[in-house]
Structures are given as C-alpha cells and as structure tokens.
C-alpha cells in the first residue's frame, strides 16, 4: 500500500508540474468576457459573484488590469481582474478610477477542474509581477483585496498582509482586508554592494536594435520591481539629440555579479551594442537614484 501511495503522489506531482508548464498569461479581450463570467459564476455563491455586466465593465474600463491564464495557448482556465480606486470602500467594487493609487483585486478564480494544482498561485504571482512592471510612473501605491478566512494563508504566501476584519459587506460571510504595497526600487547600494557603470554604443542599425531596446526597458523595470538598484538611459548632445550612447548604473556585490547581470541585458544578449563595464567609486559626493 505504501508503494501505491508513493506512486500516486509522484503521479499527482508530475501532473501538477505538467499543467503549470503549459500555462501562459495574457490580457482579457472582449471576446473572452463571457467565458470569464462563467468561471466567476462557478467560483462564488450567487450573492458574491460579479455579474456579466460587471465583468464587461471591468474589461472595458480597466482592461490593463484584467489578465487570464491560458492552457496550451487555447483554453482560458482562470483570471485575475482589478480596478483602481482612491479608497477601498463599497463604491470601489463598482467604479474604476483611472488614476487611483490603489489597485483593488476583485477576482482570483480558476476553473473547477484545475483547482488545487498550483494554478491560482502561479497566476496571481505572474499578475502581481506584471502589474508592478506596468507601474512605471509609481502612481499605484498598493494592491488591496478582501478574502475569507480560509484563503488568508494563500494570500499571505503570495506576499499580502492581513489588516483587519473588513467593514465591506459582500454576501453573507465575514471578509478580511488585505494589502500588498507596490515594491519600490532601492535608491542606493546595500551595505555589501558597490556601484557599477555600463557604457555602450549601438553596433547595428537602429531599426534592428529598436525591438531589443524596448525589451531592455522592460528588463530594467522588472529588475527594479525585484529590488535591484539600477537605472538606465542615454547620453545626448548640446541640442538634446541622442547619439552619445547608453549609460546604465547598477549596484552589485562584486564585478562578477554585475557582469552576470549585464550579460542578461537584451541589448547585450542580442549583440546590439559595443559595451564596457566598470566599477564606479565616488570621490566627491555620491549617487542616489529616483
């Protein structure tokens, strides 16, 4: 019997890993709304599930914050949707405020047959990372949501903190307020880090470089959201015209660590630039990023 149990557990683990490796994420389109509304209806009691009208509103007015999980690039098996608000109150459940400092997550749902396989966790983590990468102007300060007691552990494991029993009334059960501050990039090196500087010049025609330049920007945004002290830009002439080449400052524990990071830069990895990496030691004053 113990051998059979072990075999079953290994089979379940293998099946879970297989499903997770087949999932991708993308923005929800108008054509996806009915499918998402059905998953929503299957996931909540009738007095808690968002209506088709509400799901449609969120996709129309807050599409940048509505992402779905796709199995094998074909089937929607879950989604996360949010709207922005200034305060997380009853009204925020129905209205999207485009410049609101809070991103209120309304639904984190997975189709019944794919639950308890790690899908929700992977989906939410991917969502949080993408939303942080999109928050380039820093206008969103925090994620907020309400959850029932039995889901608090799930959200805490995803980086949320429990604030209090929620004053919001949603259905018949007690809910709890949770939040997760948006990560902000450090502005100076840590005690065990030093400054490094990468200079570069394009070695390929700009039309060939442009796609990788966009990837480079997203790469830097992603690193900043992951807590790396880094900034990137380009040098200009007296008239403000580019052409002087790129300049990137980053903090790392050693030259080797800085080099390893720079080699992941899409501009470097795709042989778009001639580049050089040096340590930087301030003699008068110091650097602080913003």
XYZ file of N, CA and C in Angstrom:
870
model
N 0.820 -1.215 0.000
C 0.000 0.000 0.000
C 0.852 1.263 0.000
N 1.977 1.248 0.756
C 2.811 2.447 0.799
C 3.414 2.735 -0.567
N 3.755 1.688 -1.324
C 4.303 1.893 -2.651
C 3.248 2.501 -3.570
N 2.022 2.023 -3.457
C 0.941 2.563 -4.287
C 0.707 4.025 -3.963
N 0.742 4.384 -2.670
C 0.526 5.775 -2.263
C 1.634 6.663 -2.825
N 2.886 6.175 -2.724
C 4.006 6.957 -3.236
C 3.885 7.156 -4.735
N 3.500 6.110 -5.438
C 3.348 6.220 -6.884
C 2.266 7.221 -7.248
N 1.157 7.186 -6.491
C 0.058 8.112 -6.744
C 0.498 9.541 -6.493
N 1.233 9.765 -5.379
C 1.691 11.118 -5.064
C 2.643 11.620 -6.142
N 3.571 10.762 -6.592
C 4.501 11.173 -7.640
C 3.745 11.498 -8.915
N 2.705 10.715 -9.217
C 1.911 10.960 -10.419
C 1.194 12.293 -10.330
N 0.635 12.607 -9.140
C -0.067 13.868 -8.956
C 0.883 15.046 -9.072
N 2.090 14.911 -8.465
C 3.080 15.973 -8.554
C 3.488 16.214 -9.997
N 3.685 15.121 -10.746
C 4.078 15.230 -12.142
C 2.995 15.899 -12.961
N 1.740 15.525 -12.679
C 0.609 16.110 -13.406
C 0.507 17.593 -13.142
N 0.717 18.007 -11.860
C 0.646 19.421 -11.496
C 1.733 20.212 -12.212
N 2.968 19.697 -12.211
C 4.068 20.387 -12.873
C 3.813 20.491 -14.365
N 3.221 19.439 -14.954
C 2.942 19.439 -16.388
C 1.942 20.531 -16.736
N 0.893 20.673 -15.935
C -0.112 21.710 -16.189
C 0.510 23.091 -16.058
N 1.281 23.314 -15.013
C 1.873 24.633 -14.791
C 2.813 25.027 -15.929
N 3.498 24.054 -16.501
C 4.424 24.359 -17.597
C 3.688 24.695 -18.883
N 2.403 24.382 -18.947
C 1.609 24.611 -20.169
C 0.761 25.879 -20.086
N 0.926 26.630 -19.006
C 0.105 27.832 -18.809
C 0.859 29.083 -19.240
N 0.144 29.962 -19.927
C 0.658 31.293 -20.265
C -0.382 32.320 -19.824
N -0.017 33.586 -19.887
C -0.909 34.638 -19.405
C -1.005 35.753 -20.431
N -2.188 36.334 -20.542
C -2.381 37.459 -21.446
C -3.557 38.304 -20.969
N -3.696 39.464 -21.598
C -4.793 40.365 -21.267
C -6.106 39.790 -21.781
N -7.163 39.983 -21.041
C -8.501 39.531 -21.440
C -9.056 40.462 -22.515
N -9.638 39.876 -23.548
C -10.257 40.643 -24.626
C -11.778 40.621 -24.465
N -12.462 41.428 -25.281
C -13.925 41.467 -25.229
C -14.520 40.090 -25.551
N -13.844 39.345 -26.415
C -14.340 38.006 -26.789
C -14.224 37.007 -25.642
N -13.401 37.307 -24.648
C -13.187 36.384 -23.524
C -14.172 36.608 -22.373
N -14.920 37.695 -22.416
C -15.700 38.118 -21.253
C -16.718 37.068 -20.821
N -17.438 36.495 -21.744
C -18.461 35.508 -21.371
C -17.839 34.289 -20.706
N -16.694 33.844 -21.205
C -16.001 32.708 -20.579
C -15.586 33.061 -19.158
N -15.043 34.258 -18.983
C -14.617 34.692 -17.651
C -15.817 34.814 -16.714
N -16.929 35.324 -17.225
C -18.138 35.456 -16.399
C -18.631 34.092 -15.942
N -18.492 33.078 -16.791
C -18.928 31.732 -16.405
C -18.019 31.147 -15.331
N -16.704 31.360 -15.458
C -15.770 30.899 -14.431
C -16.067 31.604 -13.110
N -16.362 32.901 -13.175
C -16.729 33.676 -11.983
C -17.976 33.091 -11.321
N -19.008 32.811 -12.126
C -20.270 32.275 -11.591
C -20.079 30.908 -10.952
N -19.126 30.133 -11.486
C -18.854 28.796 -10.945
C -17.965 28.846 -9.703
N -17.434 30.019 -9.378
C -16.443 30.130 -8.306
C -16.973 30.790 -7.038
N -18.086 31.488 -7.117
C -18.636 32.206 -5.972
C -20.120 31.908 -5.805
N -20.636 32.056 -4.590
C -22.082 31.978 -4.401
C -22.764 33.076 -5.223
N -24.037 32.896 -5.567
C -24.734 33.877 -6.403
C -24.711 35.306 -5.864
N -24.721 35.453 -4.524
C -24.737 36.810 -3.965
C -23.337 37.430 -3.874
N -22.308 36.712 -4.329
C -20.942 37.231 -4.314
C -20.334 37.352 -5.704
N -20.787 36.542 -6.646
C -20.205 36.540 -7.988
C -20.526 37.832 -8.729
N -19.526 38.358 -9.437
C -19.759 39.533 -10.281
C -20.606 39.119 -11.485
N -21.526 39.974 -11.852
C -22.403 39.702 -12.983
C -21.654 39.861 -14.301
N -22.268 39.382 -15.376
C -21.700 39.572 -16.706
C -21.520 41.064 -16.989
N -22.458 41.855 -16.527
C -22.375 43.306 -16.725
C -21.147 43.888 -16.038
N -20.857 43.449 -14.808
C -19.689 43.952 -14.082
C -18.383 43.477 -14.724
N -18.369 42.214 -15.143
C -17.174 41.682 -15.798
C -16.908 42.456 -17.087
N -17.966 42.752 -17.828
C -17.841 43.525 -19.065
C -17.310 44.928 -18.771
N -17.839 45.547 -17.724
C -17.377 46.888 -17.337
C -15.884 46.873 -17.017
N -15.438 45.871 -16.268
C -14.029 45.808 -15.871
C -13.129 45.592 -17.082
N -13.597 44.789 -18.049
C -12.786 44.580 -19.245
C -12.762 45.842 -20.114
N -13.858 46.561 -20.153
C -13.948 47.759 -20.991
C -13.191 48.934 -20.379
N -13.402 49.163 -19.082
C -12.862 50.356 -18.437
C -11.502 50.143 -17.778
N -11.178 48.904 -17.441
C -9.923 48.640 -16.725
C -9.199 47.445 -17.343
N -9.145 47.427 -18.660
C -8.579 46.254 -19.367
C -7.104 46.036 -19.056
N -6.385 47.100 -18.698
C -4.962 46.949 -18.382
C -4.733 46.109 -17.133
N -5.791 45.894 -16.362
C -5.666 45.198 -15.078
C -6.488 43.898 -15.064
N -6.740 43.346 -16.252
C -7.574 42.151 -16.394
C -6.773 41.125 -17.190
N -6.279 40.093 -16.504
C -5.413 39.085 -17.119
C -5.997 37.689 -16.931
N -5.784 36.834 -17.926
C -6.281 35.454 -17.817
C -5.151 34.451 -17.986
N -5.389 33.252 -17.450
C -4.458 32.131 -17.595
C -4.954 31.252 -18.734
N -4.046 30.914 -19.656
C -4.390 30.143 -20.841
C -3.648 28.808 -20.804
N -4.386 27.724 -20.982
C -3.783 26.393 -21.041
C -3.548 26.018 -22.495
N -2.321 25.640 -22.802
C -1.943 25.225 -24.161
C -2.272 26.283 -25.206
N -2.207 27.557 -24.800
C -2.450 28.690 -25.719
C -3.845 28.709 -26.316
N -4.769 27.963 -25.732
C -6.107 27.901 -26.333
C -7.249 28.094 -25.342
N -7.125 27.557 -24.136
C -8.267 27.481 -23.221
C -8.060 28.377 -22.001
N -9.016 29.271 -21.744
C -8.969 30.095 -20.536
C -9.358 29.230 -19.340
N -8.469 29.168 -18.333
C -8.776 28.339 -17.160
C -8.804 29.159 -15.867
N -8.622 30.466 -15.971
C -8.679 31.311 -14.785
C -8.386 32.748 -15.147
N -8.632 33.641 -14.203
C -8.324 35.048 -14.460
C -8.186 35.822 -13.154
N -7.554 36.971 -13.264
C -7.452 37.947 -12.179
C -7.908 39.279 -12.759
N -8.805 39.974 -12.053
C -9.202 41.296 -12.535
C -9.236 42.285 -11.381
N -8.925 43.537 -11.712
C -8.843 44.600 -10.718
C -9.351 45.904 -11.319
N -9.652 46.839 -10.445
C -9.897 48.220 -10.844
C -9.134 49.116 -9.883
N -8.857 50.339 -10.311
C -8.161 51.291 -9.451
C -9.169 52.131 -8.672
N -8.760 52.543 -7.472
C -9.645 53.344 -6.634
C -8.815 54.240 -5.723
N -9.464 55.216 -5.129
C -8.784 56.107 -4.189
C -8.913 55.606 -2.761
N -10.029 54.942 -2.460
C -10.259 54.298 -1.170
C -10.928 52.969 -1.427
N -10.571 51.965 -0.628
C -11.171 50.644 -0.835
C -12.466 50.566 -0.024
N -13.530 51.072 -0.629
C -14.843 51.080 0.005
C -15.844 50.392 -0.914
N -17.096 50.330 -0.492
C -18.136 49.648 -1.257
C -18.210 50.170 -2.692
N -18.069 51.505 -2.859
C -18.184 52.089 -4.190
C -17.072 51.616 -5.119
N -15.901 51.306 -4.526
C -14.765 50.898 -5.352
C -14.984 49.534 -5.987
N -15.933 48.781 -5.474
C -16.242 47.480 -6.068
C -16.937 47.645 -7.421
N -17.460 48.844 -7.687
C -18.242 49.052 -8.901
C -17.644 50.061 -9.855
N -16.706 50.891 -9.390
C -16.211 52.004 -10.194
C -14.697 51.956 -10.346
N -14.250 52.239 -11.561
C -12.822 52.305 -11.847
C -12.383 53.755 -11.920
N -11.384 54.120 -11.099
C -10.816 55.462 -11.111
C -9.437 55.352 -11.771
N -9.275 55.807 -13.020
C -8.047 55.547 -13.787
C -6.746 55.938 -13.111
N -6.761 56.978 -12.278
C -5.525 57.402 -11.611
C -5.515 57.075 -10.121
N -6.392 56.185 -9.690
C -6.461 55.819 -8.278
C -5.169 55.178 -7.793
N -4.733 55.470 -6.574
C -3.460 54.934 -6.061
C -3.549 53.484 -5.566
N -4.770 52.945 -5.455
C -4.950 51.568 -5.004
C -5.442 50.704 -6.156
N -4.867 49.497 -6.284
C -5.336 48.540 -7.280
C -6.116 47.460 -6.534
N -7.441 47.524 -6.663
C -8.325 46.614 -5.929
C -8.571 45.350 -6.738
N -8.082 44.235 -6.227
C -8.273 42.942 -6.898
C -9.656 42.395 -6.522
N -10.472 42.139 -7.546
C -11.835 41.677 -7.306
C -11.964 40.156 -7.403
N -11.250 39.563 -8.344
C -11.399 38.120 -8.566
C -10.051 37.473 -8.834
N -9.833 36.343 -8.173
C -8.720 35.448 -8.477
C -9.361 34.070 -8.569
N -9.716 33.650 -9.768
C -10.535 32.443 -9.923
C -9.943 31.483 -10.949
N -10.173 30.198 -10.695
C -9.680 29.134 -11.564
C -10.823 28.157 -11.819
N -10.937 27.669 -13.030
C -11.958 26.671 -13.360
C -11.836 25.465 -12.435
N -12.974 24.896 -12.085
C -13.038 23.856 -11.054
C -12.065 22.713 -11.297
N -11.962 22.253 -12.556
C -11.135 21.074 -12.825
C -9.636 21.333 -12.703
N -9.246 22.612 -12.581
C -7.820 22.933 -12.483
C -7.438 23.507 -11.123
N -8.346 23.414 -10.160
C -8.038 23.916 -8.823
C -7.158 22.925 -8.059
N -6.464 23.437 -7.036
C -5.571 22.647 -6.187
C -4.433 22.000 -6.975
N -3.982 22.707 -8.004
C -2.859 22.235 -8.814
C -1.762 23.296 -8.912
N -1.880 24.340 -8.099
C -0.892 25.410 -8.134
C -1.173 26.492 -9.151
N -2.290 26.382 -9.871
C -2.600 27.339 -10.937
C -2.855 28.730 -10.369
N -3.680 28.803 -9.302
C -4.027 30.122 -8.740
C -2.790 30.856 -8.247
N -1.897 30.139 -7.581
C -0.682 30.760 -7.066
C 0.197 31.285 -8.194
N 0.407 30.459 -9.221
C 1.238 30.885 -10.349
C 0.586 32.058 -11.066
N -0.721 31.997 -11.228
C -1.446 33.058 -11.930
C -1.362 34.379 -11.177
N -1.573 34.338 -9.863
C -1.542 35.566 -9.080
C -0.133 36.150 -9.023
N 0.869 35.303 -8.853
C 2.249 35.805 -8.806
C 2.631 36.453 -10.135
N 2.234 35.828 -11.237
C 2.522 36.414 -12.552
C 1.790 37.743 -12.711
N 0.569 37.802 -12.205
C -0.224 39.035 -12.286
C 0.433 40.156 -11.484
N 0.821 39.863 -10.258
C 1.447 40.878 -9.409
C 2.728 41.404 -10.049
N 3.514 40.507 -10.613
C 4.772 40.918 -11.238
C 4.513 41.804 -12.451
N 3.515 41.455 -13.265
C 3.220 42.257 -14.453
C 2.681 43.626 -14.063
N 1.802 43.668 -13.057
C 1.248 44.955 -12.636
C 2.345 45.865 -12.097
N 3.300 45.287 -11.390
C 4.411 46.097 -10.879
C 5.270 46.614 -12.032
N 5.478 45.780 -13.052
C 6.268 46.205 -14.206
C 5.559 47.314 -14.978
N 4.226 47.271 -15.009
C 3.450 48.298 -15.706
C 3.433 49.626 -14.947
N 3.694 49.564 -13.658
C 3.555 50.742 -12.807
C 4.805 51.633 -12.888
N 5.159 52.014 -14.108
C 6.414 52.723 -14.319
C 6.402 54.128 -13.727
N 5.227 54.730 -13.585
C 5.167 56.083 -13.020
C 4.977 56.085 -11.507
N 4.858 54.896 -10.919
C 4.704 54.791 -9.476
C 3.378 55.288 -8.944
N 2.386 55.449 -9.826
C 1.105 56.017 -9.384
C 0.252 55.037 -8.591
N 0.503 53.729 -8.760
C -0.191 52.736 -7.940
C 0.671 52.445 -6.720
N 0.129 52.660 -5.548
C 0.901 52.511 -4.314
C 0.750 51.131 -3.682
N -0.406 50.483 -3.902
C -0.647 49.236 -3.181
C -1.724 48.412 -3.865
N -1.596 47.080 -3.752
C -2.681 46.160 -4.088
C -3.573 46.026 -2.854
N -4.886 45.938 -3.039
C -5.804 45.686 -1.924
C -6.821 44.648 -2.362
N -7.339 43.898 -1.402
C -8.402 42.930 -1.686
C -9.066 42.518 -0.389
N -10.201 41.832 -0.502
C -10.837 41.208 0.657
C -10.872 39.704 0.422
N -10.758 38.947 1.496
C -10.743 37.491 1.385
C -11.387 36.868 2.619
N -11.909 35.673 2.427
C -12.480 34.922 3.548
C -11.352 34.259 4.339
N -11.693 33.838 5.554
C -10.683 33.325 6.476
C -9.894 32.149 5.894
N -10.575 31.249 5.184
C -9.888 30.042 4.725
C -8.879 30.323 3.599
N -8.921 31.538 3.027
C -7.981 31.883 1.968
C -6.860 32.808 2.432
N -6.859 33.168 3.704
C -5.845 34.107 4.183
C -4.433 33.553 4.010
N -4.257 32.269 4.286
C -2.936 31.652 4.136
C -2.432 31.732 2.707
N -3.323 31.512 1.758
C -2.954 31.585 0.338
C -2.428 32.974 -0.007
N -3.157 33.998 0.410
C -2.748 35.367 0.061
C -1.495 35.800 0.825
N -1.359 35.379 2.064
C -0.148 35.697 2.822
C 1.068 35.075 2.131
N 0.926 33.852 1.632
C 2.026 33.195 0.921
C 2.375 33.916 -0.387
N 1.426 34.697 -0.902
C 1.664 35.468 -2.124
C 2.133 36.884 -1.815
N 2.411 37.158 -0.539
C 3.003 38.438 -0.184
C 2.066 39.474 0.405
N 0.795 39.119 0.605
C -0.159 40.057 1.193
C -0.084 40.010 2.717
N -0.579 41.062 3.351
C -0.689 41.085 4.805
C -2.149 41.317 5.180
N -2.553 40.676 6.251
C -3.930 40.800 6.732
C -4.022 42.042 7.608
N -4.974 42.916 7.314
C -5.109 44.169 8.043
C -6.124 44.073 9.175
N -7.330 43.592 8.865
C -8.430 43.598 9.847
C -9.641 42.898 9.252
N -10.628 42.552 10.081
C -11.921 42.148 9.525
C -12.481 43.316 8.703
N -12.993 43.021 7.529
C -13.390 44.087 6.619
C -14.756 44.678 6.969
N -14.871 45.999 6.871
C -16.178 46.616 7.037
C -17.053 46.451 5.795
N -16.442 45.997 4.686
C -17.216 45.794 3.463
C -18.182 44.628 3.632
N -19.379 44.803 3.173
C -20.387 43.740 3.198
C -20.506 43.181 1.788
N -20.192 41.890 1.651
C -20.227 41.253 0.336
C -20.731 39.831 0.529
N -22.010 39.607 0.282
C -22.589 38.303 0.568
C -22.866 38.147 2.047
N -22.860 36.896 2.531
C -23.257 36.602 3.907
C -22.089 36.411 4.868
N -20.891 36.150 4.336
C -19.772 35.769 5.200
C -18.905 36.960 5.605
N -18.096 36.726 6.647
C -17.118 37.714 7.084
C -15.912 37.687 6.153
N -15.443 38.882 5.794
C -14.270 39.021 4.944
C -13.184 39.767 5.713
N -11.962 39.687 5.199
C -10.835 40.392 5.808
C -10.174 41.297 4.766
N -9.732 42.462 5.226
C -8.979 43.373 4.367
C -7.523 42.938 4.314
N -6.947 42.912 3.106
C -5.536 42.609 2.917
C -4.925 43.656 1.989
N -3.622 43.850 2.115
C -2.939 44.717 1.163
C -1.525 44.217 0.916
N -0.952 44.735 -0.152
C 0.431 44.413 -0.521
C 1.010 45.657 -1.181
N 1.912 46.371 -0.507
C 2.487 47.570 -1.109
C 3.246 47.242 -2.389
N 3.149 48.154 -3.348
C 3.967 48.022 -4.547
C 5.430 48.134 -4.136
N 6.269 47.249 -4.649
C 7.696 47.333 -4.349
C 8.280 48.560 -5.028
N 9.153 49.249 -4.336
C 9.861 50.383 -4.928
C 11.344 50.045 -4.999
N 11.956 50.465 -6.075
C 13.372 50.148 -6.271
C 14.235 50.887 -5.259
N 15.270 50.229 -4.718
C 16.194 50.931 -3.819
C 16.920 52.039 -4.566
N 17.293 53.073 -3.863
C 17.923 54.242 -4.488
C 19.430 54.290 -4.300
N 19.961 53.503 -3.373
C 21.400 53.443 -3.142
C 21.792 51.979 -2.941
N 23.071 51.638 -3.138
C 23.506 50.256 -2.917
C 23.328 49.830 -1.452
N 23.159 48.532 -1.250
C 23.142 47.993 0.111
C 24.554 48.054 0.685
N 24.670 47.769 1.964
C 25.973 47.881 2.635
C 27.044 47.002 1.997
N 26.634 45.864 1.441
C 27.616 44.951 0.841
C 27.694 45.090 -0.679
N 27.144 46.177 -1.232
C 27.155 46.397 -2.674
C 27.967 47.649 -3.040
N 28.355 47.728 -4.306
C 29.062 48.892 -4.843
C 28.425 49.292 -6.170
N 28.745 50.503 -6.623
C 28.239 50.978 -7.904
C 29.056 50.406 -9.058
N 28.359 50.089 -10.155
C 28.988 49.702 -11.410
C 28.327 50.492 -12.535
N 29.068 50.724 -13.591
C 28.578 51.541 -14.699
C 28.832 50.819 -16.022
N 27.784 50.710 -16.828
C 27.923 50.123 -18.170
C 27.746 51.230 -19.206
N 28.718 51.401 -20.093
C 28.590 52.322 -21.218
C 28.479 51.491 -22.492
N 27.806 52.056 -23.513
C 27.589 51.272 -24.722
C 27.353 52.176 -25.924
N 27.559 51.619 -27.107
C 27.258 52.253 -28.377
C 26.589 51.215 -29.271
N 25.568 51.642 -30.027
C 24.918 50.718 -30.962
C 25.917 50.260 -32.015
N 25.877 48.984 -32.371
C 26.730 48.447 -33.425
C 25.908 47.931 -34.606
N 24.576 48.026 -34.478
C 23.679 47.616 -35.558
C 22.745 48.771 -35.898
N 22.165 48.803 -37.101
C 21.238 49.884 -37.468
C 20.080 49.970 -36.477
N 19.618 51.205 -36.213
C 18.585 51.406 -35.195
C 17.329 50.568 -35.424
N 16.815 50.430 -36.671
C 15.607 49.592 -36.857
C 15.789 48.164 -36.356
N 17.023 47.647 -36.425
C 17.288 46.294 -35.930
C 17.380 46.268 -34.403
N 17.834 47.385 -33.851
C 18.024 47.458 -32.402
C 16.729 47.757 -31.659
N 15.813 48.490 -32.289
C 14.634 49.027 -31.617
C 13.833 47.983 -30.822
N 13.524 46.811 -31.397
C 12.752 45.822 -30.601
C 13.463 45.423 -29.314
N 14.797 45.311 -29.381
C 15.554 44.907 -28.200
C 15.697 46.063 -27.210
N 15.606 47.289 -27.717
C 15.630 48.453 -26.831
C 14.382 48.466 -25.953
N 13.233 48.103 -26.542
C 12.003 48.004 -25.754
C 12.110 46.877 -24.725
N 12.707 45.751 -25.137
C 12.920 44.643 -24.198
C 13.853 45.068 -23.070
N 14.871 45.859 -23.430
C 15.812 46.361 -22.423
C 15.080 47.185 -21.369
N 14.192 48.074 -21.795
C 13.445 48.917 -20.860
C 12.607 48.063 -19.913
N 11.915 47.054 -20.465
C 11.100 46.183 -19.625
C 11.971 45.368 -18.677
N 13.140 44.970 -19.142
C 14.094 44.212 -18.306
C 14.519 45.054 -17.115
N 14.856 46.326 -17.350
C 15.270 47.214 -16.259
C 14.111 47.438 -15.299
N 12.888 47.676 -15.839
C 11.715 47.852 -14.976
C 11.505 46.620 -14.096
N 11.656 45.431 -14.697
C 11.460 44.189 -13.952
C 12.480 44.053 -12.833
N 13.747 44.381 -13.112
C 14.783 44.312 -12.086
C 14.495 45.286 -10.940
N 14.071 46.497 -11.288
C 13.743 47.484 -10.257
C 12.594 46.981 -9.379
N 11.609 46.366 -10.010
C 10.484 45.823 -9.244
C 10.902 44.654 -8.360
N 11.994 43.984 -8.747
C 12.515 42.875 -7.943
C 13.494 43.351 -6.871
N 13.667 44.683 -6.762
C 14.505 45.227 -5.700
C 15.947 45.484 -6.075
N 16.261 45.449 -7.378
C 17.624 45.741 -7.816
C 17.796 47.251 -7.963
N 18.892 47.774 -7.460
C 19.214 49.205 -7.588
C 19.852 49.418 -8.953
N 19.083 49.947 -9.910
C 19.563 50.071 -11.280
C 18.817 51.193 -11.978
N 19.486 51.880 -12.884
C 18.842 52.889 -13.720
C 19.536 52.877 -15.074
N 18.798 53.236 -16.122
C 19.335 53.174 -17.472
C 18.838 54.364 -18.283
N 19.705 54.880 -19.160
C 19.316 55.984 -20.021
C 20.321 56.135 -21.146
N 20.302 57.310 -21.804
C 21.229 57.524 -22.911
C 21.758 58.956 -22.870
N 22.922 59.150 -23.474
C 23.581 60.445 -23.496
C 23.140 61.235 -24.721
N 23.042 62.558 -24.585
C 22.606 63.427 -25.679
C 23.629 64.556 -25.873
N 23.532 65.246 -27.039
C 24.441 66.347 -27.310
C 23.878 67.667 -26.775
N 24.500 68.784 -27.154
C 24.097 70.091 -26.635
C 22.675 70.461 -27.034
N 22.187 69.890 -28.130
C 20.822 70.154 -28.574
C 19.823 69.118 -28.036
N 20.310 68.240 -27.195
C 19.433 67.221 -26.625
C 19.173 66.047 -27.538
N 19.965 65.930 -28.600
C 19.772 64.826 -29.539
C 20.581 63.613 -29.096
N 19.988 62.407 -29.181
C 20.726 61.200 -28.786
C 21.837 60.884 -29.770
N 22.705 59.994 -29.382
C 23.820 59.599 -30.233
C 25.088 59.384 -29.446
N 25.053 59.781 -28.177
C 26.242 59.622 -27.344
C 26.403 58.223 -26.779
N 25.350 57.385 -26.935
C 25.417 56.025 -26.426
C 24.677 55.872 -25.110
N 24.532 54.637 -24.692
C 23.783 54.331 -23.478
C 24.643 54.382 -22.229
N 23.990 54.586 -21.095
C 24.661 54.645 -19.795
C 23.755 53.992 -18.759
N 24.288 53.014 -18.042
C 23.494 52.301 -17.040
C 24.290 52.179 -15.750
N 23.700 52.592 -14.632
C 24.292 52.399 -13.312
C 23.545 51.274 -12.600
N 24.291 50.421 -11.922
C 23.667 49.348 -11.143
C 24.511 49.052 -9.918
N 23.863 48.508 -8.907
C 24.567 48.111 -7.685
C 24.691 46.588 -7.650
N 25.855 46.100 -7.243
C 26.079 44.657 -7.143
C 27.144 44.393 -6.086
N 27.221 43.142 -5.630
C 28.178 42.774 -4.592
C 29.592 42.635 -5.128
N 29.728 42.344 -6.417
C 31.049 42.150 -6.999
C 30.988 42.431 -8.488
N 32.170 42.582 -9.086
C 32.225 42.772 -10.546
C 31.607 41.571 -11.251
N 31.868 40.379 -10.733
C 31.342 39.169 -11.359
C 29.823 39.169 -11.351
N 29.220 39.580 -10.227
C 27.754 39.635 -10.159
C 27.202 40.682 -11.128
N 27.867 41.841 -11.196
C 27.430 42.890 -12.120
C 27.538 42.413 -13.567
N 28.623 41.715 -13.885
C 28.833 41.208 -15.239
C 27.754 40.186 -15.596
N 27.451 39.304 -14.668
C 26.431 38.291 -14.916
C 25.077 38.945 -15.226
N 24.773 40.017 -14.500
C 23.513 40.731 -14.716
C 23.515 41.428 -16.078
N 24.600 42.132 -16.395
C 24.684 42.875 -17.652
C 24.577 41.940 -18.858
N 25.117 40.742 -18.732
C 25.060 39.789 -19.845
C 23.638 39.326 -20.140
N 22.706 39.561 -19.206
C 21.295 39.232 -19.426
C 20.542 40.354 -20.129
N 21.153 41.532 -20.225
C 20.535 42.673 -20.888
C 20.204 42.292 -22.330
N 18.954 42.463 -22.776
C 18.604 42.111 -24.160
C 19.475 42.786 -25.212
N 19.946 44.000 -24.943
C 20.827 44.677 -25.910
C 22.168 43.966 -26.011
N 22.654 43.442 -24.899
C 23.925 42.720 -24.883
C 23.742 41.305 -25.415
N 22.712 40.623 -24.920
C 22.480 39.227 -25.303
C 22.214 39.070 -26.797
N 21.672 40.127 -27.440
C 21.366 40.065 -28.879
C 22.382 40.822 -29.732
N 23.556 41.084 -29.137
C 24.689 41.653 -29.870
C 24.331 42.955 -30.594
N 23.624 43.832 -29.866
C 23.216 45.120 -30.442
C 24.210 46.235 -30.161
N 25.072 46.044 -29.157
C 25.926 47.143 -28.703
C 27.368 46.699 -28.461
N 28.265 47.657 -28.617
C 29.623 47.526 -28.081
C 29.560 48.106 -26.679
N 30.011 47.370 -25.672
C 29.800 47.830 -24.308
C 31.024 47.589 -23.436
N 31.013 48.295 -22.313
C 32.102 48.163 -21.343
C 31.504 48.308 -19.945
N 31.968 47.486 -19.030
C 31.504 47.529 -17.645
C 32.658 47.917 -16.728
N 32.414 48.902 -15.878
C 33.433 49.344 -14.912
C 32.795 49.538 -13.545
N 33.598 49.367 -12.515
C 33.162 49.795 -11.201
C 33.194 51.318 -11.134
N 32.408 51.898 -10.228
C 32.399 53.361 -10.066
C 32.571 53.687 -8.587
N 33.555 54.528 -8.282
C 33.827 54.946 -6.903
C 33.728 56.460 -6.835
N 32.818 56.943 -6.028
C 32.638 58.374 -5.895
C 33.777 59.006 -5.092
N 34.315 60.099 -5.587
C 35.375 60.822 -4.886
C 34.839 62.072 -4.190
N 33.919 62.752 -4.876
C 33.271 63.942 -4.297
C 31.768 63.740 -4.485
N 31.038 63.602 -3.378
C 29.614 63.321 -3.479
C 29.348 61.859 -3.788
N 28.098 61.535 -4.071
C 27.710 60.152 -4.344
C 26.464 60.163 -5.217
N 26.015 58.978 -5.624
C 24.824 58.830 -6.452
C 23.648 58.360 -5.604
N 22.460 58.830 -5.971
C 21.220 58.301 -5.406
C 20.182 58.320 -6.503
N 19.558 57.163 -6.761
C 18.585 57.051 -7.845
C 17.223 57.567 -7.412
N 16.363 57.768 -8.382
C 14.973 58.110 -8.081
C 14.065 57.392 -9.060
